[in-house]
Amino acid sequence: MLKYRKVFYLISGLLVIASVISLAIFRLNLGIDFEGGTLLEVNFENRRPSHEEARNKLSELGLGSTVIQDVDETGLILRFKAVEVTEGDASGEFNVGEARHQEILAKLRDLGPLEENRFDSIGPVIGEETKEKSIWAISLVVVMIMVYIAWAFKGVSFPLRSWKYGIVAVIALFHDIIITAGVFSAVGYFFNVEVGMPFVAALLTILGYSVNDTIIIFDRIRENVLREGSIFDFGKVINKSVSQTFVRSINTSLTTLFVLICILLFGGETLKYFGLTLAIGIVVGTYSSIFLASPLLFSWSVLKLKK
């Protein structure tokens, strides 16, 4: 497996570069959880109006950017970003208030009888705080993972010290997060899918899943290193360890993917994209655990020997 490590590095490099370009061009389509705004979900009793009909009906209210999505057979989800207002003494960003909320419902009822299922409003300040807390949460998880791996592998000092296992695991995690975010930036741009707290929850789940897979392989490498004694071929140990854990990693990932496919097919609007994020992350995470993290350990050991 290690003899193909340059091919694996090339594949990972191309995927990361493509993801960074996608993020730079398309950016993540942040939802009201991060930007502030209002979400309204309604269910029409008879025919669901088209997006164009709903948008034309609401255009008279001057609501600014409106995202409309279908839900179930007769439902609609409408998202309104916080509108910036500068008028007299009042300035700043404002959400849909109760009076405007009732005006929206009245306009939509012109298109047919309906039932309101959900109305949520998040201020722009709270949205910004949520964004910052999400970044801190992901960063803290990554640091804790690195510290834990360095501690867990403290019994290993040759050919690499334990903290280097932690750094390699974190590199693999960044690889997974960047590619997942890059794919989702393109999905958000072309399919108008917004990123909210479920996306952050999915990223944290991916971090946990991916590092678990990586630790299992690293732990087998550690066991085999200790079993070999003072003289051994580190490359052969890594190949042997990956072979011993390969079937387990693939089977676990496939089992999880089957569940996620069911969520994608039968889940609601929010669950569907949560499942999609997890599916992308698990595929990429399984690849990085097997074909990126272990080869990186070997390459680092080779660099150390050359010095």
PDB file of C-alpha atoms in Angstrom:
ATOM      1  CA  MET A   1       0.000   0.000   0.000  1.00  0.00           C
ATOM      2  CA  LEU A   2       2.799   2.422   0.904  1.00  0.00           C
ATOM      3  CA  LYS A   3       4.386   2.139  -2.536  1.00  0.00           C
ATOM      4  CA  TYR A   4       1.361   4.026  -3.902  1.00  0.00           C
ATOM      5  CA  ARG A   5       1.534   6.769  -1.262  1.00  0.00           C
ATOM      6  CA  LYS A   6       2.499   9.472  -3.789  1.00  0.00           C
ATOM      7  CA  VAL A   7      -0.660   8.655  -5.754  1.00  0.00           C
ATOM      8  CA  PHE A   8      -2.716   9.023  -2.565  1.00  0.00           C
ATOM      9  CA  TYR A   9      -0.995  12.341  -1.787  1.00  0.00           C
ATOM     10  CA  LEU A  10      -1.776  13.553  -5.310  1.00  0.00           C
ATOM     11  CA  ILE A  11      -5.455  12.577  -5.028  1.00  0.00           C
ATOM     12  CA  SER A  12      -5.774  14.272  -1.628  1.00  0.00           C
ATOM     13  CA  GLY A  13      -3.916  17.358  -2.830  1.00  0.00           C
ATOM     14  CA  LEU A  14      -6.167  17.760  -5.869  1.00  0.00           C
ATOM     15  CA  LEU A  15      -9.315  17.299  -3.769  1.00  0.00           C
ATOM     16  CA  VAL A  16      -8.158  19.849  -1.177  1.00  0.00           C
ATOM     17  CA  ILE A  17      -7.174  22.393  -3.862  1.00  0.00           C
ATOM     18  CA  ALA A  18     -10.520  21.932  -5.638  1.00  0.00           C
ATOM     19  CA  SER A  19     -12.344  22.347  -2.308  1.00  0.00           C
ATOM     20  CA  VAL A  20     -10.430  25.521  -1.406  1.00  0.00           C
ATOM     21  CA  ILE A  21     -11.199  26.975  -4.860  1.00  0.00           C
ATOM     22  CA  SER A  22     -14.874  26.055  -4.430  1.00  0.00           C
ATOM     23  CA  LEU A  23     -14.957  27.735  -1.005  1.00  0.00           C
ATOM     24  CA  ALA A  24     -13.229  30.840  -2.387  1.00  0.00           C
ATOM     25  CA  ILE A  25     -15.579  31.158  -5.378  1.00  0.00           C
ATOM     26  CA  PHE A  26     -18.928  29.916  -4.062  1.00  0.00           C
ATOM     27  CA  ARG A  27     -18.452  30.310  -0.295  1.00  0.00           C
ATOM     28  CA  LEU A  28     -20.696  28.547   2.170  1.00  0.00           C
ATOM     29  CA  ASN A  29     -24.311  29.650   1.832  1.00  0.00           C
ATOM     30  CA  LEU A  30     -24.831  30.624   5.477  1.00  0.00           C
ATOM     31  CA  GLY A  31     -28.377  30.290   6.781  1.00  0.00           C
ATOM     32  CA  ILE A  32     -30.236  32.300   9.384  1.00  0.00           C
ATOM     33  CA  ASP A  33     -28.491  30.411  12.214  1.00  0.00           C
ATOM     34  CA  PHE A  34     -25.334  32.355  11.338  1.00  0.00           C
ATOM     35  CA  GLU A  35     -26.554  35.402   9.419  1.00  0.00           C
ATOM     36  CA  GLY A  36     -29.703  36.158  11.369  1.00  0.00           C
ATOM     37  CA  GLY A  37     -33.149  36.185   9.821  1.00  0.00           C
ATOM     38  CA  THR A  38     -36.525  34.482   9.914  1.00  0.00           C
ATOM     39  CA  LEU A  39     -37.808  31.031   8.960  1.00  0.00           C
ATOM     40  CA  LEU A  40     -41.460  30.324   8.197  1.00  0.00           C
ATOM     41  CA  GLU A  41     -42.845  26.870   7.385  1.00  0.00           C
ATOM     42  CA  VAL A  42     -46.399  26.497   6.061  1.00  0.00           C
ATOM     43  CA  ASN A  43     -48.469  23.623   4.747  1.00  0.00           C
ATOM     44  CA  PHE A  44     -51.100  24.263   2.052  1.00  0.00           C
ATOM     45  CA  GLU A  45     -54.311  22.275   2.303  1.00  0.00           C
ATOM     46  CA  ASN A  46     -54.764  21.888  -1.447  1.00  0.00           C
ATOM     47  CA  ARG A  47     -52.284  22.770  -4.186  1.00  0.00           C
ATOM     48  CA  ARG A  48     -48.845  24.002  -3.272  1.00  0.00           C
ATOM     49  CA  PRO A  49     -48.028  27.214  -5.192  1.00  0.00           C
ATOM     50  CA  SER A  50     -44.853  27.425  -7.246  1.00  0.00           C
ATOM     51  CA  HIS A  51     -41.835  29.299  -5.915  1.00  0.00           C
ATOM     52  CA  GLU A  52     -42.423  32.027  -8.491  1.00  0.00           C
ATOM     53  CA  GLU A  53     -46.048  32.494  -7.398  1.00  0.00           C
ATOM     54  CA  ALA A  54     -45.045  32.768  -3.744  1.00  0.00           C
ATOM     55  CA  ARG A  55     -42.145  35.112  -4.498  1.00  0.00           C
ATOM     56  CA  ASN A  56     -44.314  37.392  -6.668  1.00  0.00           C
ATOM     57  CA  LYS A  57     -46.977  37.539  -3.972  1.00  0.00           C
ATOM     58  CA  LEU A  58     -44.444  38.504  -1.307  1.00  0.00           C
ATOM     59  CA  SER A  59     -42.481  40.973  -3.452  1.00  0.00           C
ATOM     60  CA  GLU A  60     -44.837  43.819  -2.469  1.00  0.00           C
ATOM     61  CA  LEU A  61     -43.697  43.537   1.165  1.00  0.00           C
ATOM     62  CA  GLY A  62     -40.041  44.398   0.466  1.00  0.00           C
ATOM     63  CA  LEU A  63     -38.629  41.476   2.433  1.00  0.00           C
ATOM     64  CA  GLY A  64     -35.257  41.409   0.690  1.00  0.00           C
ATOM     65  CA  SER A  65     -33.553  38.073   0.029  1.00  0.00           C
ATOM     66  CA  THR A  66     -36.048  35.202   0.268  1.00  0.00           C
ATOM     67  CA  VAL A  67     -35.144  31.522  -0.046  1.00  0.00           C
ATOM     68  CA  ILE A  68     -38.037  29.138  -0.751  1.00  0.00           C
ATOM     69  CA  GLN A  69     -37.857  25.353  -0.466  1.00  0.00           C
ATOM     70  CA  ASP A  70     -40.425  22.588  -0.912  1.00  0.00           C
ATOM     71  CA  VAL A  71     -41.134  20.311   2.032  1.00  0.00           C
ATOM     72  CA  ASP A  72     -43.201  17.121   1.874  1.00  0.00           C
ATOM     73  CA  GLU A  73     -46.065  17.167  -0.643  1.00  0.00           C
ATOM     74  CA  THR A  74     -47.774  20.500   0.015  1.00  0.00           C
ATOM     75  CA  GLY A  75     -45.435  22.463   2.278  1.00  0.00           C
ATOM     76  CA  LEU A  76     -43.085  25.400   1.803  1.00  0.00           C
ATOM     77  CA  ILE A  77     -40.180  26.683   3.882  1.00  0.00           C
ATOM     78  CA  LEU A  78     -39.448  30.399   3.469  1.00  0.00           C
ATOM     79  CA  ARG A  79     -36.249  31.957   4.799  1.00  0.00           C
ATOM     80  CA  PHE A  80     -35.852  35.713   5.052  1.00  0.00           C
ATOM     81  CA  LYS A  81     -32.419  37.181   5.745  1.00  0.00           C
ATOM     82  CA  ALA A  82     -32.239  40.115   8.169  1.00  0.00           C
ATOM     83  CA  VAL A  83     -33.013  43.321   6.226  1.00  0.00           C
ATOM     84  CA  GLU A  84     -30.723  46.328   6.626  1.00  0.00           C
ATOM     85  CA  VAL A  85     -32.673  49.508   7.269  1.00  0.00           C
ATOM     86  CA  THR A  86     -31.437  53.110   7.462  1.00  0.00           C
ATOM     87  CA  GLU A  87     -34.364  55.394   7.968  1.00  0.00           C
ATOM     88  CA  GLY A  88     -34.394  58.449  10.229  1.00  0.00           C
ATOM     89  CA  ASP A  89     -33.244  57.496  13.710  1.00  0.00           C
ATOM     90  CA  ALA A  90     -33.696  53.784  13.023  1.00  0.00           C
ATOM     91  CA  SER A  91     -30.793  51.985  11.425  1.00  0.00           C
ATOM     92  CA  GLY A  92     -29.375  48.486  11.479  1.00  0.00           C
ATOM     93  CA  GLU A  93     -30.544  44.993  10.579  1.00  0.00           C
ATOM     94  CA  PHE A  94     -34.056  43.897  11.441  1.00  0.00           C
ATOM     95  CA  ASN A  95     -35.924  40.598  11.251  1.00  0.00           C
ATOM     96  CA  VAL A  96     -39.530  39.953  10.380  1.00  0.00           C
ATOM     97  CA  GLY A  97     -41.638  41.284  13.279  1.00  0.00           C
ATOM     98  CA  GLU A  98     -45.057  39.995  14.318  1.00  0.00           C
ATOM     99  CA  ALA A  99     -46.932  42.561  12.216  1.00  0.00           C
ATOM    100  CA  ARG A 100     -44.947  41.659   9.099  1.00  0.00           C
ATOM    101  CA  HIS A 101     -45.302  37.974  10.001  1.00  0.00           C
ATOM    102  CA  GLN A 102     -49.095  38.292   9.784  1.00  0.00           C
ATOM    103  CA  GLU A 103     -48.803  40.233   6.511  1.00  0.00           C
ATOM    104  CA  ILE A 104     -46.773  37.383   5.000  1.00  0.00           C
ATOM    105  CA  LEU A 105     -49.351  34.818   6.095  1.00  0.00           C
ATOM    106  CA  ALA A 106     -52.144  36.954   4.628  1.00  0.00           C
ATOM    107  CA  LYS A 107     -50.346  37.152   1.273  1.00  0.00           C
ATOM    108  CA  LEU A 108     -49.717  33.403   1.233  1.00  0.00           C
ATOM    109  CA  ARG A 109     -53.358  32.690   2.088  1.00  0.00           C
ATOM    110  CA  ASP A 110     -54.278  34.480  -1.139  1.00  0.00           C
ATOM    111  CA  LEU A 111     -52.659  31.487  -2.854  1.00  0.00           C
ATOM    112  CA  GLY A 112     -54.766  28.965  -0.929  1.00  0.00           C
ATOM    113  CA  PRO A 113     -55.759  27.847   2.581  1.00  0.00           C
ATOM    114  CA  LEU A 114     -52.755  26.947   4.702  1.00  0.00           C
ATOM    115  CA  GLU A 115     -51.572  25.966   8.159  1.00  0.00           C
ATOM    116  CA  GLU A 116     -48.513  27.500   9.802  1.00  0.00           C
ATOM    117  CA  ASN A 117     -46.145  24.855  11.174  1.00  0.00           C
ATOM    118  CA  ARG A 118     -43.157  26.894  12.314  1.00  0.00           C
ATOM    119  CA  PHE A 119     -41.964  30.466  12.783  1.00  0.00           C
ATOM    120  CA  ASP A 120     -38.419  31.189  14.044  1.00  0.00           C
ATOM    121  CA  SER A 121     -36.542  34.475  14.172  1.00  0.00           C
ATOM    122  CA  ILE A 122     -32.836  34.917  14.980  1.00  0.00           C
ATOM    123  CA  GLY A 123     -31.200  38.325  15.382  1.00  0.00           C
ATOM    124  CA  PRO A 124     -27.985  39.123  13.461  1.00  0.00           C
ATOM    125  CA  VAL A 125     -26.006  39.556  16.702  1.00  0.00           C
ATOM    126  CA  ILE A 126     -27.037  36.101  17.927  1.00  0.00           C
ATOM    127  CA  GLY A 127     -26.232  34.695  14.482  1.00  0.00           C
ATOM    128  CA  GLU A 128     -22.707  36.147  14.655  1.00  0.00           C
ATOM    129  CA  GLU A 129     -22.240  34.710  18.159  1.00  0.00           C
ATOM    130  CA  THR A 130     -23.388  31.306  16.919  1.00  0.00           C
ATOM    131  CA  LYS A 131     -20.875  31.467  14.074  1.00  0.00           C
ATOM    132  CA  GLU A 132     -18.013  32.294  16.466  1.00  0.00           C
ATOM    133  CA  LYS A 133     -19.023  29.562  18.931  1.00  0.00           C
ATOM    134  CA  SER A 134     -19.174  27.001  16.108  1.00  0.00           C
ATOM    135  CA  ILE A 135     -15.631  27.876  14.997  1.00  0.00           C
ATOM    136  CA  TRP A 136     -14.391  27.662  18.594  1.00  0.00           C
ATOM    137  CA  ALA A 137     -16.147  24.314  19.107  1.00  0.00           C
ATOM    138  CA  ILE A 138     -14.531  22.755  16.030  1.00  0.00           C
ATOM    139  CA  SER A 139     -11.102  24.195  16.925  1.00  0.00           C
ATOM    140  CA  LEU A 140     -11.351  22.938  20.517  1.00  0.00           C
ATOM    141  CA  VAL A 141     -12.306  19.439  19.360  1.00  0.00           C
ATOM    142  CA  VAL A 142      -9.289  19.314  17.012  1.00  0.00           C
ATOM    143  CA  VAL A 143      -6.878  20.420  19.781  1.00  0.00           C
ATOM    144  CA  MET A 144      -8.344  17.918  22.264  1.00  0.00           C
ATOM    145  CA  ILE A 145      -8.014  15.115  19.713  1.00  0.00           C
ATOM    146  CA  MET A 146      -4.341  15.955  19.120  1.00  0.00           C
ATOM    147  CA  VAL A 147      -3.613  16.051  22.872  1.00  0.00           C
ATOM    148  CA  TYR A 148      -5.470  12.782  23.477  1.00  0.00           C
ATOM    149  CA  ILE A 149      -3.597  10.905  20.730  1.00  0.00           C
ATOM    150  CA  ALA A 150      -0.246  12.241  21.962  1.00  0.00           C
ATOM    151  CA  TRP A 151      -1.130  10.945  25.448  1.00  0.00           C
ATOM    152  CA  ALA A 152      -2.565   7.610  24.267  1.00  0.00           C
ATOM    153  CA  PHE A 153       0.564   6.795  22.247  1.00  0.00           C
ATOM    154  CA  LYS A 154       3.070   7.974  24.864  1.00  0.00           C
ATOM    155  CA  GLY A 155       4.522   4.443  25.053  1.00  0.00           C
ATOM    156  CA  VAL A 156       5.826   4.793  21.486  1.00  0.00           C
ATOM    157  CA  SER A 157       9.010   6.783  20.880  1.00  0.00           C
ATOM    158  CA  PHE A 158      10.583   5.042  17.872  1.00  0.00           C
ATOM    159  CA  PRO A 159      10.629   5.681  14.965  1.00  0.00           C
ATOM    160  CA  LEU A 160       8.221   8.565  15.729  1.00  0.00           C
ATOM    161  CA  ARG A 161       7.292  10.235  18.997  1.00  0.00           C
ATOM    162  CA  SER A 162       3.687  10.097  20.170  1.00  0.00           C
ATOM    163  CA  TRP A 163       2.919  13.771  19.474  1.00  0.00           C
ATOM    164  CA  LYS A 164       3.678  13.199  15.782  1.00  0.00           C
ATOM    165  CA  TYR A 165       0.847  10.664  15.635  1.00  0.00           C
ATOM    166  CA  GLY A 166      -1.421  13.428  16.935  1.00  0.00           C
ATOM    167  CA  ILE A 167      -0.264  15.921  14.306  1.00  0.00           C
ATOM    168  CA  VAL A 168      -0.760  13.400  11.482  1.00  0.00           C
ATOM    169  CA  ALA A 169      -4.288  12.655  12.749  1.00  0.00           C
ATOM    170  CA  VAL A 170      -5.101  16.385  12.802  1.00  0.00           C
ATOM    171  CA  ILE A 171      -3.773  16.805   9.232  1.00  0.00           C
ATOM    172  CA  ALA A 172      -6.152  14.025   8.153  1.00  0.00           C
ATOM    173  CA  LEU A 173      -9.021  15.753   9.990  1.00  0.00           C
ATOM    174  CA  PHE A 174      -8.362  19.084   8.269  1.00  0.00           C
ATOM    175  CA  HIS A 175      -8.311  17.172   4.969  1.00  0.00           C
ATOM    176  CA  ASP A 176     -11.767  15.738   5.758  1.00  0.00           C
ATOM    177  CA  ILE A 177     -13.302  19.032   6.915  1.00  0.00           C
ATOM    178  CA  ILE A 178     -11.958  21.094   3.992  1.00  0.00           C
ATOM    179  CA  ILE A 179     -13.193  18.622   1.368  1.00  0.00           C
ATOM    180  CA  THR A 180     -16.621  18.262   3.011  1.00  0.00           C
ATOM    181  CA  ALA A 181     -17.007  22.050   3.283  1.00  0.00           C
ATOM    182  CA  GLY A 182     -15.808  22.495  -0.310  1.00  0.00           C
ATOM    183  CA  VAL A 183     -18.370  20.039  -1.664  1.00  0.00           C
ATOM    184  CA  PHE A 184     -21.112  21.689   0.386  1.00  0.00           C
ATOM    185  CA  SER A 185     -20.178  25.165  -0.861  1.00  0.00           C
ATOM    186  CA  ALA A 186     -20.817  23.932  -4.420  1.00  0.00           C
ATOM    187  CA  VAL A 187     -24.062  22.206  -3.339  1.00  0.00           C
ATOM    188  CA  GLY A 188     -25.176  25.419  -1.639  1.00  0.00           C
ATOM    189  CA  TYR A 189     -24.396  27.516  -4.707  1.00  0.00           C
ATOM    190  CA  PHE A 190     -26.046  25.304  -7.323  1.00  0.00           C
ATOM    191  CA  PHE A 191     -28.970  23.958  -5.256  1.00  0.00           C
ATOM    192  CA  ASN A 192     -29.483  26.926  -2.908  1.00  0.00           C
ATOM    193  CA  VAL A 193     -28.839  24.819   0.199  1.00  0.00           C
ATOM    194  CA  GLU A 194     -28.071  26.825   3.330  1.00  0.00           C
ATOM    195  CA  VAL A 195     -25.591  25.938   6.058  1.00  0.00           C
ATOM    196  CA  GLY A 196     -26.875  26.033   9.629  1.00  0.00           C
ATOM    197  CA  MET A 197     -26.264  24.378  12.985  1.00  0.00           C
ATOM    198  CA  PRO A 198     -27.059  20.876  11.616  1.00  0.00           C
ATOM    199  CA  PHE A 199     -24.045  21.321   9.300  1.00  0.00           C
ATOM    200  CA  VAL A 200     -21.809  22.132  12.293  1.00  0.00           C
ATOM    201  CA  ALA A 201     -23.206  19.111  14.161  1.00  0.00           C
ATOM    202  CA  ALA A 202     -22.418  16.970  11.109  1.00  0.00           C
ATOM    203  CA  LEU A 203     -18.834  18.308  10.959  1.00  0.00           C
ATOM    204  CA  LEU A 204     -18.287  17.501  14.647  1.00  0.00           C
ATOM    205  CA  THR A 205     -19.676  14.002  14.048  1.00  0.00           C
ATOM    206  CA  ILE A 206     -17.323  13.572  11.083  1.00  0.00           C
ATOM    207  CA  LEU A 207     -14.365  14.622  13.255  1.00  0.00           C
ATOM    208  CA  GLY A 208     -15.272  11.998  15.846  1.00  0.00           C
ATOM    209  CA  TYR A 209     -15.917   9.261  13.291  1.00  0.00           C
ATOM    210  CA  SER A 210     -12.777   9.932  11.264  1.00  0.00           C
ATOM    211  CA  VAL A 211     -10.423  10.155  14.237  1.00  0.00           C
ATOM    212  CA  ASN A 212     -11.900   6.941  15.653  1.00  0.00           C
ATOM    213  CA  ASP A 213     -11.004   5.148  12.420  1.00  0.00           C
ATOM    214  CA  THR A 214      -7.526   6.686  12.424  1.00  0.00           C
ATOM    215  CA  ILE A 215      -6.890   5.764  16.077  1.00  0.00           C
ATOM    216  CA  ILE A 216      -7.835   2.126  15.437  1.00  0.00           C
ATOM    217  CA  ILE A 217      -5.222   1.905  12.654  1.00  0.00           C
ATOM    218  CA  PHE A 218      -2.618   3.825  14.687  1.00  0.00           C
ATOM    219  CA  ASP A 219      -3.269   1.603  17.702  1.00  0.00           C
ATOM    220  CA  ARG A 220      -2.632  -1.498  15.608  1.00  0.00           C
ATOM    221  CA  ILE A 221       0.596   0.117  14.345  1.00  0.00           C
ATOM    222  CA  ARG A 222       1.600   0.790  17.973  1.00  0.00           C
ATOM    223  CA  GLU A 223       0.872  -2.811  18.997  1.00  0.00           C
ATOM    224  CA  ASN A 224       2.872  -4.208  16.099  1.00  0.00           C
ATOM    225  CA  VAL A 225       5.788  -1.825  16.760  1.00  0.00           C
ATOM    226  CA  LEU A 226       5.958  -2.928  20.411  1.00  0.00           C
ATOM    227  CA  ARG A 227       5.667  -6.576  19.363  1.00  0.00           C
ATOM    228  CA  GLU A 228       8.515  -6.313  16.828  1.00  0.00           C
ATOM    229  CA  GLY A 229      11.084  -5.184  19.397  1.00  0.00           C
ATOM    230  CA  SER A 230      14.029  -2.864  18.722  1.00  0.00           C
ATOM    231  CA  ILE A 231      14.768  -3.848  15.106  1.00  0.00           C
ATOM    232  CA  PHE A 232      11.968  -3.717  12.530  1.00  0.00           C
ATOM    233  CA  ASP A 233      10.906  -2.303   9.171  1.00  0.00           C
ATOM    234  CA  PHE A 234       8.411   0.499   9.919  1.00  0.00           C
ATOM    235  CA  GLY A 235       6.997   0.353   6.381  1.00  0.00           C
ATOM    236  CA  LYS A 236       6.201  -3.356   6.708  1.00  0.00           C
ATOM    237  CA  VAL A 237       4.624  -2.748  10.109  1.00  0.00           C
ATOM    238  CA  ILE A 238       2.337  -0.048   8.664  1.00  0.00           C
ATOM    239  CA  ASN A 239       1.328  -2.218   5.685  1.00  0.00           C
ATOM    240  CA  LYS A 240       0.598  -5.128   8.018  1.00  0.00           C
ATOM    241  CA  SER A 241      -1.423  -2.937  10.399  1.00  0.00           C
ATOM    242  CA  VAL A 242      -3.515  -1.407   7.604  1.00  0.00           C
ATOM    243  CA  SER A 243      -4.196  -4.884   6.174  1.00  0.00           C
ATOM    244  CA  GLN A 244      -5.342  -6.121   9.587  1.00  0.00           C
ATOM    245  CA  THR A 245      -7.818  -3.255  10.036  1.00  0.00           C
ATOM    246  CA  PHE A 246      -8.857  -2.665   6.405  1.00  0.00           C
ATOM    247  CA  VAL A 247     -11.905  -4.947   6.281  1.00  0.00           C
ATOM    248  CA  ARG A 248     -13.169  -3.651   9.623  1.00  0.00           C
ATOM    249  CA  SER A 249     -12.887  -0.003   8.482  1.00  0.00           C
ATOM    250  CA  ILE A 250     -14.646  -0.616   5.160  1.00  0.00           C
ATOM    251  CA  ASN A 251     -17.450  -2.689   6.707  1.00  0.00           C
ATOM    252  CA  THR A 252     -18.107  -0.097   9.419  1.00  0.00           C
ATOM    253  CA  SER A 253     -18.204   2.730   6.874  1.00  0.00           C
ATOM    254  CA  LEU A 254     -20.518   0.835   4.514  1.00  0.00           C
ATOM    255  CA  THR A 255     -22.906  -0.014   7.358  1.00  0.00           C
ATOM    256  CA  THR A 256     -23.045   3.651   8.367  1.00  0.00           C
ATOM    257  CA  LEU A 257     -23.530   4.748   4.753  1.00  0.00           C
ATOM    258  CA  PHE A 258     -26.529   2.416   4.354  1.00  0.00           C
ATOM    259  CA  VAL A 259     -28.203   4.200   7.276  1.00  0.00           C
ATOM    260  CA  LEU A 260     -27.352   7.611   5.807  1.00  0.00           C
ATOM    261  CA  ILE A 261     -28.772   6.610   2.417  1.00  0.00           C
ATOM    262  CA  CYS A 262     -32.081   5.863   4.171  1.00  0.00           C
ATOM    263  CA  ILE A 263     -31.953   9.329   5.778  1.00  0.00           C
ATOM    264  CA  LEU A 264     -31.266  10.893   2.369  1.00  0.00           C
ATOM    265  CA  LEU A 265     -34.178   9.047   0.765  1.00  0.00           C
ATOM    266  CA  PHE A 266     -36.787   9.297   3.512  1.00  0.00           C
ATOM    267  CA  GLY A 267     -35.664  12.135   5.809  1.00  0.00           C
ATOM    268  CA  GLY A 268     -37.106  15.634   5.848  1.00  0.00           C
ATOM    269  CA  GLU A 269     -35.447  18.730   4.408  1.00  0.00           C
ATOM    270  CA  THR A 270     -33.089  19.316   7.352  1.00  0.00           C
ATOM    271  CA  LEU A 271     -32.252  15.646   7.920  1.00  0.00           C
ATOM    272  CA  LYS A 272     -31.587  15.103   4.225  1.00  0.00           C
ATOM    273  CA  TYR A 273     -28.710  17.576   4.048  1.00  0.00           C
ATOM    274  CA  PHE A 274     -27.439  16.543   7.481  1.00  0.00           C
ATOM    275  CA  GLY A 275     -27.227  13.004   6.115  1.00  0.00           C
ATOM    276  CA  LEU A 276     -25.549  14.212   2.918  1.00  0.00           C
ATOM    277  CA  THR A 277     -22.874  16.059   4.919  1.00  0.00           C
ATOM    278  CA  LEU A 278     -22.216  12.966   7.025  1.00  0.00           C
ATOM    279  CA  ALA A 279     -22.077  10.712   3.962  1.00  0.00           C
ATOM    280  CA  ILE A 280     -19.480  12.932   2.266  1.00  0.00           C
ATOM    281  CA  GLY A 281     -17.442  13.191   5.469  1.00  0.00           C
ATOM    282  CA  ILE A 282     -17.498   9.465   6.186  1.00  0.00           C
ATOM    283  CA  VAL A 283     -16.367   8.544   2.666  1.00  0.00           C
ATOM    284  CA  VAL A 284     -13.558  11.112   2.786  1.00  0.00           C
ATOM    285  CA  GLY A 285     -12.716  10.232   6.411  1.00  0.00           C
ATOM    286  CA  THR A 286     -12.420   6.517   5.663  1.00  0.00           C
ATOM    287  CA  TYR A 287     -10.149   7.307   2.714  1.00  0.00           C
ATOM    288  CA  SER A 288      -7.927   9.620   4.784  1.00  0.00           C
ATOM    289  CA  SER A 289      -7.637   7.181   7.705  1.00  0.00           C
ATOM    290  CA  ILE A 290      -6.428   4.362   5.473  1.00  0.00           C
ATOM    291  CA  PHE A 291      -4.699   6.023   2.534  1.00  0.00           C
ATOM    292  CA  LEU A 292      -3.455   9.339   3.948  1.00  0.00           C
ATOM    293  CA  ALA A 293      -2.746   9.168   7.697  1.00  0.00           C
ATOM    294  CA  SER A 294      -0.728   5.935   7.655  1.00  0.00           C
ATOM    295  CA  PRO A 295       1.410   6.900   4.613  1.00  0.00           C
ATOM    296  CA  LEU A 296       2.084  10.288   6.251  1.00  0.00           C
ATOM    297  CA  LEU A 297       3.483   8.482   9.301  1.00  0.00           C
ATOM    298  CA  PHE A 298       5.820   6.513   7.057  1.00  0.00           C
ATOM    299  CA  SER A 299       6.919   9.585   5.070  1.00  0.00           C
ATOM    300  CA  TRP A 300       7.690  11.437   8.312  1.00  0.00           C
ATOM    301  CA  SER A 301       9.775   8.508   9.569  1.00  0.00           C
ATOM    302  CA  VAL A 302      11.719   8.466   6.277  1.00  0.00           C
ATOM    303  CA  LEU A 303      12.428  12.202   6.582  1.00  0.00           C
ATOM    304  CA  LYS A 304      13.652  11.648  10.137  1.00  0.00           C
ATOM    305  CA  LEU A 305      16.047   8.884   9.031  1.00  0.00           C
ATOM    306  CA  LYS A 306      17.429  11.076   6.218  1.00  0.00           C
ATOM    307  CA  LYS A 307      18.305  13.765   8.762  1.00  0.00           C
TER     308      LYS A 307
END
